[in-house]
PDB file of C-alpha atoms in Angstrom:
ATOM      1  CA  MET A   1     124.286 159.090  46.204  1.00  0.00           C
ATOM      2  CA  VAL A   2     126.754 159.986  49.611  1.00  0.00           C
ATOM      3  CA  LYS A   3     129.190 161.556  47.390  1.00  0.00           C
ATOM      4  CA  ASN A   4     126.316 163.915  46.081  1.00  0.00           C
ATOM      5  CA  GLN A   5     124.952 165.072  49.827  1.00  0.00           C
ATOM      6  CA  LEU A   6     129.350 165.865  50.363  1.00  0.00           C
ATOM      7  CA  SER A   7     129.373 167.805  46.971  1.00  0.00           C
ATOM      8  CA  ASP A   8     130.037 171.127  48.936  1.00  0.00           C
ATOM      9  CA  LEU A   9     132.883 169.563  51.139  1.00  0.00           C
ATOM     10  CA  LYS A  10     134.797 167.955  49.013  1.00  0.00           C
ATOM     11  CA  ARG A  11     138.675 169.170  48.608  1.00  0.00           C
ATOM     12  CA  GLN A  12     141.714 168.419  46.349  1.00  0.00           C
ATOM     13  CA  ALA A  13     144.294 166.120  47.630  1.00  0.00           C
ATOM     14  CA  TRP A  14     147.817 165.132  45.953  1.00  0.00           C
ATOM     15  CA  LYS A  15     149.532 161.670  46.122  1.00  0.00           C
ATOM     16  CA  PRO A  16     152.732 162.133  46.384  1.00  0.00           C
ATOM     17  CA  ILE A  17     154.752 160.245  43.041  1.00  0.00           C
ATOM     18  CA  ILE A  18     157.872 159.157  43.810  1.00  0.00           C
ATOM     19  CA  LEU A  19     161.538 157.988  43.306  1.00  0.00           C
ATOM     20  CA  ASP A  20     164.245 156.739  45.288  1.00  0.00           C
ATOM     21  CA  GLY A  21     167.555 158.708  45.710  1.00  0.00           C
ATOM     22  CA  GLU A  22     168.979 162.177  46.678  1.00  0.00           C
ATOM     23  CA  SER A  23     168.887 165.567  45.340  1.00  0.00           C
ATOM     24  CA  THR A  24     169.251 169.052  46.974  1.00  0.00           C
ATOM     25  CA  LEU A  25     169.252 169.668  50.123  1.00  0.00           C
ATOM     26  CA  ASP A  26     165.975 171.617  49.554  1.00  0.00           C
ATOM     27  CA  ALA A  27     163.202 169.162  47.900  1.00  0.00           C
ATOM     28  CA  SER A  28     160.517 167.671  49.337  1.00  0.00           C
ATOM     29  CA  LYS A  29     161.776 164.472  50.709  1.00  0.00           C
ATOM     30  CA  THR A  30     161.719 161.491  53.514  1.00  0.00           C
ATOM     31  CA  SER A  31     165.408 160.279  54.850  1.00  0.00           C
ATOM     32  CA  GLY A  32     168.600 161.816  53.424  1.00  0.00           C
ATOM     33  CA  LYS A  33     170.221 165.101  53.306  1.00  0.00           C
ATOM     34  CA  VAL A  34     168.049 168.256  54.545  1.00  0.00           C
ATOM     35  CA  TRP A  35     168.541 172.079  54.363  1.00  0.00           C
ATOM     36  CA  PHE A  36     170.760 173.267  58.327  1.00  0.00           C
ATOM     37  CA  PHE A  37     171.363 177.042  58.914  1.00  0.00           C
ATOM     38  CA  ASN A  38     175.504 177.037  59.422  1.00  0.00           C
ATOM     39  CA  GLY A  39     176.027 176.353  62.823  1.00  0.00           C
ATOM     40  CA  GLU A  40     172.629 173.952  63.342  1.00  0.00           C
ATOM     41  CA  THR A  41     173.364 170.466  64.145  1.00  0.00           C
ATOM     42  CA  TRP A  42     171.440 166.715  63.796  1.00  0.00           C
ATOM     43  CA  PRO A  43     168.718 167.051  66.084  1.00  0.00           C
ATOM     44  CA  VAL A  44     168.978 164.951  69.001  1.00  0.00           C
ATOM     45  CA  CYS A  45     166.511 163.336  71.352  1.00  0.00           C
ATOM     46  CA  PRO A  46     167.032 165.002  74.856  1.00  0.00           C
ATOM     47  CA  ASN A  47     165.126 161.558  75.736  1.00  0.00           C
ATOM     48  CA  CYS A  48     167.542 158.988  74.702  1.00  0.00           C
ATOM     49  CA  GLN A  49     170.354 160.935  73.106  1.00  0.00           C
ATOM     50  CA  ASN A  50     169.924 159.240  69.844  1.00  0.00           C
ATOM     51  CA  PRO A  51     170.133 161.274  66.568  1.00  0.00           C
ATOM     52  CA  MET A  52     166.058 161.706  65.680  1.00  0.00           C
ATOM     53  CA  ARG A  53     165.120 160.228  61.594  1.00  0.00           C
ATOM     54  CA  LEU A  54     163.864 162.535  59.006  1.00  0.00           C
ATOM     55  CA  VAL A  55     160.067 161.730  58.372  1.00  0.00           C
ATOM     56  CA  LEU A  56     159.949 164.453  55.828  1.00  0.00           C
ATOM     57  CA  GLN A  57     160.988 167.294  54.153  1.00  0.00           C
ATOM     58  CA  LEU A  58     158.528 169.367  52.295  1.00  0.00           C
ATOM     59  CA  ASN A  59     159.148 172.411  50.070  1.00  0.00           C
ATOM     60  CA  LEU A  60     156.777 174.480  50.100  1.00  0.00           C
ATOM     61  CA  GLN A  61     157.119 176.795  47.060  1.00  0.00           C
ATOM     62  CA  GLN A  62     157.033 173.608  44.848  1.00  0.00           C
ATOM     63  CA  LEU A  63     153.546 171.775  45.899  1.00  0.00           C
ATOM     64  CA  PRO A  64     150.554 172.217  42.996  1.00  0.00           C
ATOM     65  CA  ASP A  65     149.987 175.309  41.889  1.00  0.00           C
ATOM     66  CA  SER A  66     146.236 175.564  43.632  1.00  0.00           C
ATOM     67  CA  LEU A  67     148.167 175.303  47.426  1.00  0.00           C
ATOM     68  CA  GLU A  68     150.692 178.282  46.529  1.00  0.00           C
ATOM     69  CA  GLU A  69     150.860 180.399  50.420  1.00  0.00           C
ATOM     70  CA  ILE A  70     147.984 178.640  52.207  1.00  0.00           C
ATOM     71  CA  PHE A  71     150.938 176.461  54.207  1.00  0.00           C
ATOM     72  CA  GLY A  72     153.486 180.025  53.942  1.00  0.00           C
ATOM     73  CA  SER A  73     156.492 179.368  51.956  1.00  0.00           C
ATOM     74  CA  GLY A  74     159.597 177.750  52.996  1.00  0.00           C
ATOM     75  CA  LEU A  75     160.555 174.300  53.973  1.00  0.00           C
ATOM     76  CA  LEU A  76     158.777 172.307  57.112  1.00  0.00           C
ATOM     77  CA  GLN A  77     160.909 169.790  58.344  1.00  0.00           C
ATOM     78  CA  LEU A  78     160.059 166.555  60.826  1.00  0.00           C
ATOM     79  CA  PHE A  79     162.174 165.192  62.506  1.00  0.00           C
ATOM     80  CA  CYS A  80     161.296 161.960  65.312  1.00  0.00           C
ATOM     81  CA  CYS A  81     162.604 160.123  67.536  1.00  0.00           C
ATOM     82  CA  GLU A  82     162.392 155.874  66.658  1.00  0.00           C
ATOM     83  CA  SER A  83     164.352 154.902  70.172  1.00  0.00           C
ATOM     84  CA  ASN A  84     162.787 152.370  72.026  1.00  0.00           C
ATOM     85  CA  PHE A  85     163.938 154.084  74.971  1.00  0.00           C
ATOM     86  CA  GLU A  86     161.638 154.315  78.746  1.00  0.00           C
ATOM     87  CA  ILE A  87     160.804 157.286  79.673  1.00  0.00           C
ATOM     88  CA  LYS A  88     159.338 158.075  82.861  1.00  0.00           C
ATOM     89  CA  THR A  89     155.707 160.365  81.897  1.00  0.00           C
ATOM     90  CA  GLY A  90     153.564 160.699  84.752  1.00  0.00           C
ATOM     91  CA  SER A  91     151.967 158.883  87.458  1.00  0.00           C
ATOM     92  CA  PHE A  92     148.383 156.765  88.399  1.00  0.00           C
ATOM     93  CA  THR A  93     147.208 157.376  91.016  1.00  0.00           C
ATOM     94  CA  LEU A  94     144.134 155.543  92.556  1.00  0.00           C
ATOM     95  CA  ARG A  95     141.986 157.144  95.499  1.00  0.00           C
ATOM     96  CA  GLU A  96     139.601 156.379  98.496  1.00  0.00           C
ATOM     97  CA  PRO A  97     136.365 155.631  96.851  1.00  0.00           C
ATOM     98  CA  MET A  98     134.630 158.666  95.468  1.00  0.00           C
ATOM     99  CA  GLY A  99     131.831 160.415  96.711  1.00  0.00           C
ATOM    100  CA  GLY A 100     131.253 156.917  98.985  1.00  0.00           C
ATOM    101  CA  TYR A 101     130.348 155.109  95.730  1.00  0.00           C
ATOM    102  CA  SER A 102     133.096 152.030  96.468  1.00  0.00           C
ATOM    103  CA  ASP A 103     132.283 150.896  92.405  1.00  0.00           C
ATOM    104  CA  ARG A 104     133.828 154.577  91.682  1.00  0.00           C
ATOM    105  CA  VAL A 105     137.180 155.776  92.227  1.00  0.00           C
ATOM    106  CA  ILE A 106     139.514 158.770  91.379  1.00  0.00           C
ATOM    107  CA  CYS A 107     141.912 158.243  89.481  1.00  0.00           C
ATOM    108  CA  ILE A 108     144.855 161.218  88.856  1.00  0.00           C
ATOM    109  CA  THR A 109     147.751 161.399  85.569  1.00  0.00           C
ATOM    110  CA  ALA A 110     150.256 164.067  87.555  1.00  0.00           C
ATOM    111  CA  TYR A 111     152.366 164.864  83.971  1.00  0.00           C
ATOM    112  CA  GLU A 112     156.428 165.794  84.677  1.00  0.00           C
ATOM    113  CA  ASP A 113     155.753 168.646  82.968  1.00  0.00           C
ATOM    114  CA  GLU A 114     152.695 169.475  85.733  1.00  0.00           C
ATOM    115  CA  PHE A 115     149.843 169.394  84.084  1.00  0.00           C
ATOM    116  CA  SER A 116     147.380 167.403  84.994  1.00  0.00           C
ATOM    117  CA  GLU A 117     143.619 164.999  85.238  1.00  0.00           C
ATOM    118  CA  THR A 118     141.524 163.272  86.325  1.00  0.00           C
ATOM    119  CA  THR A 119     138.944 161.649  85.351  1.00  0.00           C
ATOM    120  CA  VAL A 120     136.939 158.802  87.846  1.00  0.00           C
ATOM    121  CA  ILE A 121     136.735 154.863  86.556  1.00  0.00           C
ATOM    122  CA  GLU A 122     134.831 152.027  87.526  1.00  0.00           C
ATOM    123  CA  THR A 123     136.092 149.276  89.952  1.00  0.00           C
ATOM    124  CA  SER A 124     135.340 147.200  87.770  1.00  0.00           C
ATOM    125  CA  GLU A 125     137.648 147.834  85.276  1.00  0.00           C
ATOM    126  CA  LEU A 126     140.165 147.139  87.983  1.00  0.00           C
ATOM    127  CA  SER A 127     142.234 144.086  89.016  1.00  0.00           C
ATOM    128  CA  GLU A 128     141.427 142.143  91.643  1.00  0.00           C
ATOM    129  CA  GLU A 129     144.381 143.072  94.059  1.00  0.00           C
ATOM    130  CA  GLU A 130     143.676 147.447  93.293  1.00  0.00           C
ATOM    131  CA  SER A 131     139.899 146.820  93.754  1.00  0.00           C
ATOM    132  CA  GLU A 132     141.109 144.766  97.785  1.00  0.00           C
ATOM    133  CA  LEU A 133     143.035 147.854  98.268  1.00  0.00           C
ATOM    134  CA  ILE A 134     140.423 150.332  97.957  1.00  0.00           C
ATOM    135  CA  PRO A 135     136.832 150.334 100.260  1.00  0.00           C
ATOM    136  CA  GLY A 136     138.720 152.171 103.592  1.00  0.00           C
ATOM    137  CA  ASN A 137     142.580 152.478 101.826  1.00  0.00           C
ATOM    138  CA  PRO A 138     143.281 155.685 103.349  1.00  0.00           C
ATOM    139  CA  GLU A 139     146.103 154.754 101.320  1.00  0.00           C
ATOM    140  CA  PRO A 140     147.143 155.609  97.463  1.00  0.00           C
ATOM    141  CA  ILE A 141     148.194 152.958  94.679  1.00  0.00           C
ATOM    142  CA  LEU A 142     150.589 155.506  92.885  1.00  0.00           C
ATOM    143  CA  GLU A 143     152.041 153.186  89.738  1.00  0.00           C
ATOM    144  CA  GLU A 144     154.296 154.594  87.500  1.00  0.00           C
ATOM    145  CA  LEU A 145     154.027 155.116  84.276  1.00  0.00           C
ATOM    146  CA  ILE A 146     156.343 154.246  81.492  1.00  0.00           C
ATOM    147  CA  ASP A 147     156.318 155.507  77.584  1.00  0.00           C
ATOM    148  CA  THR A 148     159.159 155.570  75.268  1.00  0.00           C
ATOM    149  CA  CYS A 149     160.501 157.419  72.932  1.00  0.00           C
ATOM    150  CA  TRP A 150     159.199 156.606  69.425  1.00  0.00           C
ATOM    151  CA  MET A 151     155.337 156.806  71.387  1.00  0.00           C
ATOM    152  CA  GLN A 152     156.377 160.270  73.021  1.00  0.00           C
ATOM    153  CA  ALA A 153     156.935 161.104  69.356  1.00  0.00           C
ATOM    154  CA  CYS A 154     153.756 160.536  67.891  1.00  0.00           C
ATOM    155  CA  LYS A 155     151.891 163.244  70.629  1.00  0.00           C
ATOM    156  CA  ALA A 156     152.045 166.036  69.399  1.00  0.00           C
ATOM    157  CA  PHE A 157     154.469 169.180  71.038  1.00  0.00           C
ATOM    158  CA  SER A 158     156.506 165.762  72.121  1.00  0.00           C
ATOM    159  CA  THR A 159     160.414 166.093  73.238  1.00  0.00           C
ATOM    160  CA  SER A 160     160.989 163.199  71.030  1.00  0.00           C
ATOM    161  CA  GLN A 161     160.425 164.856  67.523  1.00  0.00           C
ATOM    162  CA  VAL A 162     160.922 168.516  66.283  1.00  0.00           C
ATOM    163  CA  ILE A 163     158.366 169.896  63.855  1.00  0.00           C
ATOM    164  CA  ARG A 164     159.472 173.238  62.285  1.00  0.00           C
ATOM    165  CA  ILE A 165     158.818 175.623  58.876  1.00  0.00           C
ATOM    166  CA  ILE A 166     162.691 177.095  58.078  1.00  0.00           C
ATOM    167  CA  GLN A 167     163.463 180.394  55.369  1.00  0.00           C
ATOM    168  CA  PRO A 168     166.036 178.432  53.187  1.00  0.00           C
ATOM    169  CA  LYS A 169     168.296 181.254  52.761  1.00  0.00           C
ATOM    170  CA  GLY A 170     171.493 182.627  54.019  1.00  0.00           C
ATOM    171  CA  GLU A 171     173.938 179.993  54.747  1.00  0.00           C
ATOM    172  CA  VAL A 172     173.815 176.869  54.264  1.00  0.00           C
ATOM    173  CA  ASN A 173     175.311 173.496  56.559  1.00  0.00           C
ATOM    174  CA  HIS A 174     175.968 170.478  55.113  1.00  0.00           C
ATOM    175  CA  VAL A 175     174.927 167.640  58.034  1.00  0.00           C
ATOM    176  CA  GLU A 176     175.944 164.434  57.562  1.00  0.00           C
ATOM    177  CA  VAL A 177     173.514 162.271  58.171  1.00  0.00           C
ATOM    178  CA  PRO A 178     174.097 160.012  61.697  1.00  0.00           C
ATOM    179  CA  ASP A 179     174.387 156.238  61.835  1.00  0.00           C
ATOM    180  CA  MET A 180     170.873 155.362  62.898  1.00  0.00           C
ATOM    181  CA  GLU A 181     169.242 151.972  64.481  1.00  0.00           C
ATOM    182  CA  LYS A 182     166.973 152.194  61.676  1.00  0.00           C
ATOM    183  CA  THR A 183     167.871 153.102  58.050  1.00  0.00           C
ATOM    184  CA  PHE A 184     165.717 153.642  54.902  1.00  0.00           C
ATOM    185  CA  PRO A 185     166.107 154.772  51.614  1.00  0.00           C
ATOM    186  CA  THR A 186     166.098 158.447  50.486  1.00  0.00           C
ATOM    187  CA  LYS A 187     162.938 158.950  48.129  1.00  0.00           C
ATOM    188  CA  LEU A 188     161.994 162.311  46.258  1.00  0.00           C
ATOM    189  CA  ILE A 189     158.893 164.106  45.851  1.00  0.00           C
ATOM    190  CA  VAL A 190     159.180 164.635  42.064  1.00  0.00           C
ATOM    191  CA  GLY A 191     155.217 165.054  40.935  1.00  0.00           C
ATOM    192  CA  TRP A 192     151.709 165.370  42.695  1.00  0.00           C
ATOM    193  CA  GLU A 193     148.858 163.213  41.264  1.00  0.00           C
ATOM    194  CA  GLU A 194     145.622 165.109  42.079  1.00  0.00           C
ATOM    195  CA  ILE A 195     142.522 163.199  43.428  1.00  0.00           C
ATOM    196  CA  GLU A 196     139.043 164.266  44.769  1.00  0.00           C
ATOM    197  CA  ASP A 197     138.848 163.840  48.554  1.00  0.00           C
ATOM    198  CA  TYR A 198     135.788 163.686  51.143  1.00  0.00           C
ATOM    199  CA  PRO A 199     135.638 164.157  55.437  1.00  0.00           C
ATOM    200  CA  CYS A 200     134.945 161.252  57.228  1.00  0.00           C
ATOM    201  CA  PRO A 201     131.368 160.910  58.761  1.00  0.00           C
ATOM    202  CA  ASP A 202     131.918 162.199  61.940  1.00  0.00           C
ATOM    203  CA  GLU A 203     134.090 165.538  60.456  1.00  0.00           C
ATOM    204  CA  ALA A 204     130.376 165.749  57.646  1.00  0.00           C
ATOM    205  CA  GLU A 205     128.525 166.088  60.700  1.00  0.00           C
ATOM    206  CA  GLN A 206     129.933 168.574  62.352  1.00  0.00           C
ATOM    207  CA  TYR A 207     129.183 170.365  58.353  1.00  0.00           C
ATOM    208  CA  GLY A 208     125.917 169.862  59.160  1.00  0.00           C
ATOM    209  CA  ILE A 209     125.944 166.630  56.616  1.00  0.00           C
ATOM    210  CA  LEU A 210     123.943 163.671  58.285  1.00  0.00           C
ATOM    211  CA  LEU A 211     124.267 160.792  57.472  1.00  0.00           C
ATOM    212  CA  SER A 212     122.076 157.349  57.828  1.00  0.00           C
ATOM    213  CA  ASP A 213     124.189 154.160  59.794  1.00  0.00           C
ATOM    214  CA  GLU A 214     123.987 152.501  56.105  1.00  0.00           C
ATOM    215  CA  ASP A 215     125.640 155.301  54.129  1.00  0.00           C
ATOM    216  CA  LYS A 216     128.319 155.431  56.919  1.00  0.00           C
ATOM    217  CA  VAL A 217     129.344 152.348  56.430  1.00  0.00           C
ATOM    218  CA  SER A 218     128.668 151.649  52.814  1.00  0.00           C
ATOM    219  CA  SER A 219     131.873 151.121  50.754  1.00  0.00           C
ATOM    220  CA  GLU A 220     131.613 154.265  48.548  1.00  0.00           C
ATOM    221  CA  PHE A 221     131.455 156.865  51.859  1.00  0.00           C
ATOM    222  CA  ILE A 222     134.642 154.834  52.475  1.00  0.00           C
ATOM    223  CA  LEU A 223     136.518 155.207  49.334  1.00  0.00           C
ATOM    224  CA  LEU A 224     136.015 159.286  49.135  1.00  0.00           C
ATOM    225  CA  ASN A 225     137.985 159.340  52.516  1.00  0.00           C
ATOM    226  CA  ASN A 226     141.302 158.473  51.164  1.00  0.00           C
ATOM    227  CA  VAL A 227     142.976 157.381  53.197  1.00  0.00           C
ATOM    228  CA  GLY A 228     147.333 156.126  53.108  1.00  0.00           C
ATOM    229  CA  ASP A 229     149.668 158.805  51.841  1.00  0.00           C
ATOM    230  CA  LYS A 230     148.267 162.530  50.194  1.00  0.00           C
ATOM    231  CA  LEU A 231     149.081 166.402  50.689  1.00  0.00           C
ATOM    232  CA  ALA A 232     145.735 168.345  51.727  1.00  0.00           C
ATOM    233  CA  GLY A 233     142.640 167.315  51.511  1.00  0.00           C
ATOM    234  CA  TRP A 234     140.595 166.107  54.498  1.00  0.00           C
ATOM    235  CA  PRO A 235     141.602 163.543  57.492  1.00  0.00           C
ATOM    236  CA  CYS A 236     141.658 159.326  56.880  1.00  0.00           C
ATOM    237  CA  TRP A 237     141.023 159.557  61.406  1.00  0.00           C
ATOM    238  CA  ALA A 238     141.778 156.198  62.119  1.00  0.00           C
ATOM    239  CA  GLN A 239     139.690 157.288  65.597  1.00  0.00           C
ATOM    240  CA  ASN A 240     137.684 160.200  66.590  1.00  0.00           C
ATOM    241  CA  ILE A 241     138.169 164.088  65.244  1.00  0.00           C
ATOM    242  CA  ASP A 242     141.224 164.848  67.485  1.00  0.00           C
ATOM    243  CA  TYR A 243     143.518 168.464  65.709  1.00  0.00           C
ATOM    244  CA  PRO A 244     145.442 169.494  68.739  1.00  0.00           C
ATOM    245  CA  LYS A 245     145.274 173.227  69.858  1.00  0.00           C
ATOM    246  CA  CYS A 246     147.781 176.076  68.543  1.00  0.00           C
ATOM    247  CA  PRO A 247     149.957 177.143  71.070  1.00  0.00           C
ATOM    248  CA  LEU A 248     149.733 180.785  70.455  1.00  0.00           C
ATOM    249  CA  CYS A 249     146.219 181.562  69.308  1.00  0.00           C
ATOM    250  CA  LYS A 250     144.288 178.096  71.437  1.00  0.00           C
ATOM    251  CA  GLN A 251     142.002 178.011  68.338  1.00  0.00           C
ATOM    252  CA  LYS A 252     141.832 175.185  66.799  1.00  0.00           C
ATOM    253  CA  MET A 253     144.683 173.366  64.246  1.00  0.00           C
ATOM    254  CA  ASP A 254     142.561 172.720  61.513  1.00  0.00           C
ATOM    255  CA  GLN A 255     144.868 173.368  58.284  1.00  0.00           C
ATOM    256  CA  PHE A 256     145.762 169.512  56.758  1.00  0.00           C
ATOM    257  CA  ILE A 257     148.506 169.653  55.350  1.00  0.00           C
ATOM    258  CA  PHE A 258     149.527 165.766  54.847  1.00  0.00           C
ATOM    259  CA  GLN A 259     148.911 162.299  56.216  1.00  0.00           C
ATOM    260  CA  LEU A 260     151.699 159.433  56.247  1.00  0.00           C
ATOM    261  CA  GLU A 261     150.240 156.470  56.866  1.00  0.00           C
ATOM    262  CA  GLU A 262     152.796 153.357  56.627  1.00  0.00           C
ATOM    263  CA  CYS A 263     150.712 149.771  54.299  1.00  0.00           C
ATOM    264  CA  GLU A 264     152.480 147.692  51.143  1.00  0.00           C
ATOM    265  CA  THR A 265     153.249 150.340  49.348  1.00  0.00           C
ATOM    266  CA  THR A 266     154.034 152.832  51.443  1.00  0.00           C
ATOM    267  CA  ASN A 267     156.708 155.710  50.391  1.00  0.00           C
ATOM    268  CA  PHE A 268     157.134 157.193  54.184  1.00  0.00           C
ATOM    269  CA  PRO A 269     158.155 154.431  55.817  1.00  0.00           C
ATOM    270  CA  TYR A 270     156.086 155.883  59.667  1.00  0.00           C
ATOM    271  CA  PRO A 271     154.237 155.127  61.953  1.00  0.00           C
ATOM    272  CA  HIS A 272     155.909 152.436  63.075  1.00  0.00           C
ATOM    273  CA  SER A 273     155.235 149.258  61.491  1.00  0.00           C
ATOM    274  CA  GLY A 274     152.010 149.447  59.786  1.00  0.00           C
ATOM    275  CA  LEU A 275     150.174 150.480  63.115  1.00  0.00           C
ATOM    276  CA  GLY A 276     148.493 153.516  62.241  1.00  0.00           C
ATOM    277  CA  VAL A 277     148.444 157.017  60.791  1.00  0.00           C
ATOM    278  CA  GLY A 278     150.386 160.304  61.448  1.00  0.00           C
ATOM    279  CA  TYR A 279     149.140 163.843  60.857  1.00  0.00           C
ATOM    280  CA  ILE A 280     150.316 166.961  60.140  1.00  0.00           C
ATOM    281  CA  VAL A 281     148.619 169.789  60.668  1.00  0.00           C
ATOM    282  CA  GLN A 282     149.168 173.306  61.187  1.00  0.00           C
ATOM    283  CA  CYS A 283     147.343 176.920  62.640  1.00  0.00           C
ATOM    284  CA  SER A 284     145.401 178.707  59.829  1.00  0.00           C
ATOM    285  CA  THR A 285     146.499 182.055  61.324  1.00  0.00           C
ATOM    286  CA  HIS A 286     150.249 181.704  62.451  1.00  0.00           C
ATOM    287  CA  LYS A 287     151.199 179.259  59.920  1.00  0.00           C
ATOM    288  CA  LYS A 288     154.538 178.819  61.947  1.00  0.00           C
ATOM    289  CA  GLN A 289     152.485 177.122  64.397  1.00  0.00           C
ATOM    290  CA  VAL A 290     152.889 172.765  62.622  1.00  0.00           C
ATOM    291  CA  ALA A 291     151.332 169.731  64.817  1.00  0.00           C
ATOM    292  CA  PHE A 292     152.415 166.383  64.442  1.00  0.00           C
ATOM    293  CA  PHE A 293     150.459 162.962  65.901  1.00  0.00           C
ATOM    294  CA  CYS A 294     149.873 159.621  65.212  1.00  0.00           C
ATOM    295  CA  GLN A 295     147.488 157.734  66.116  1.00  0.00           C
ATOM    296  CA  PHE A 296     147.033 154.020  65.876  1.00  0.00           C
ATOM    297  CA  THR A 297     144.702 151.427  64.679  1.00  0.00           C
TER     298      THR A 297
END
């Protein structure tokens, strides 16, 4: 059985038990009022100036006993912008043929934060108009890259999101939830249902578990890596394994905290329109370093 092969990689995970309604400011919830320090205001997206939505507040002291102190202490808060406001994220440049080969060109993407990357693409992937401009043309083809705030919020360390762990001590500021284009009722996490969880095939292989092609697509294996909302366990990757790196130590942030997946029985209406899966991860060394990102199907 596939389950026996993966027995050493079994982890416990928990499905949230949800009730509609509001509670205390430090409760685990989605939407609604949350804990802010004295003098703080509701987070606003710096790109479109719209208020961000509370996607999740997780009280780390109210998790299952076996997770005590694994993620640290305090409140994990995630706010994301959901605006369709368009922002420029960089530029797309097609250069002259690479190394004299007319079937390949260099593609340079330069982002506004001064990060740039260079890739090579086949001219067969270009439009007819683009291809005609390449041979012997010293002038690059320049195109602006445009994204929306909500798409930017789905990327780790984006300015269109706020994710943090705070210690709810001292004077609290009772901040009212601002008017937003999309509003969702407050839902409280009042308990946890324990489940078994196993990694996806690619992640299992990174731990030395080699599975046959038949096992990888078997219904048994697919059901072992739980989809939907869950705490801890293993990520159910919508695409490829893609842990971000910690800004401090540059190690993989592979301490998996929470998964959000919108579906018919969703608890957290995020990511958008059931198009993907959201992940919250943490650096195991620097516990205040947490990241949120999405993968789309």
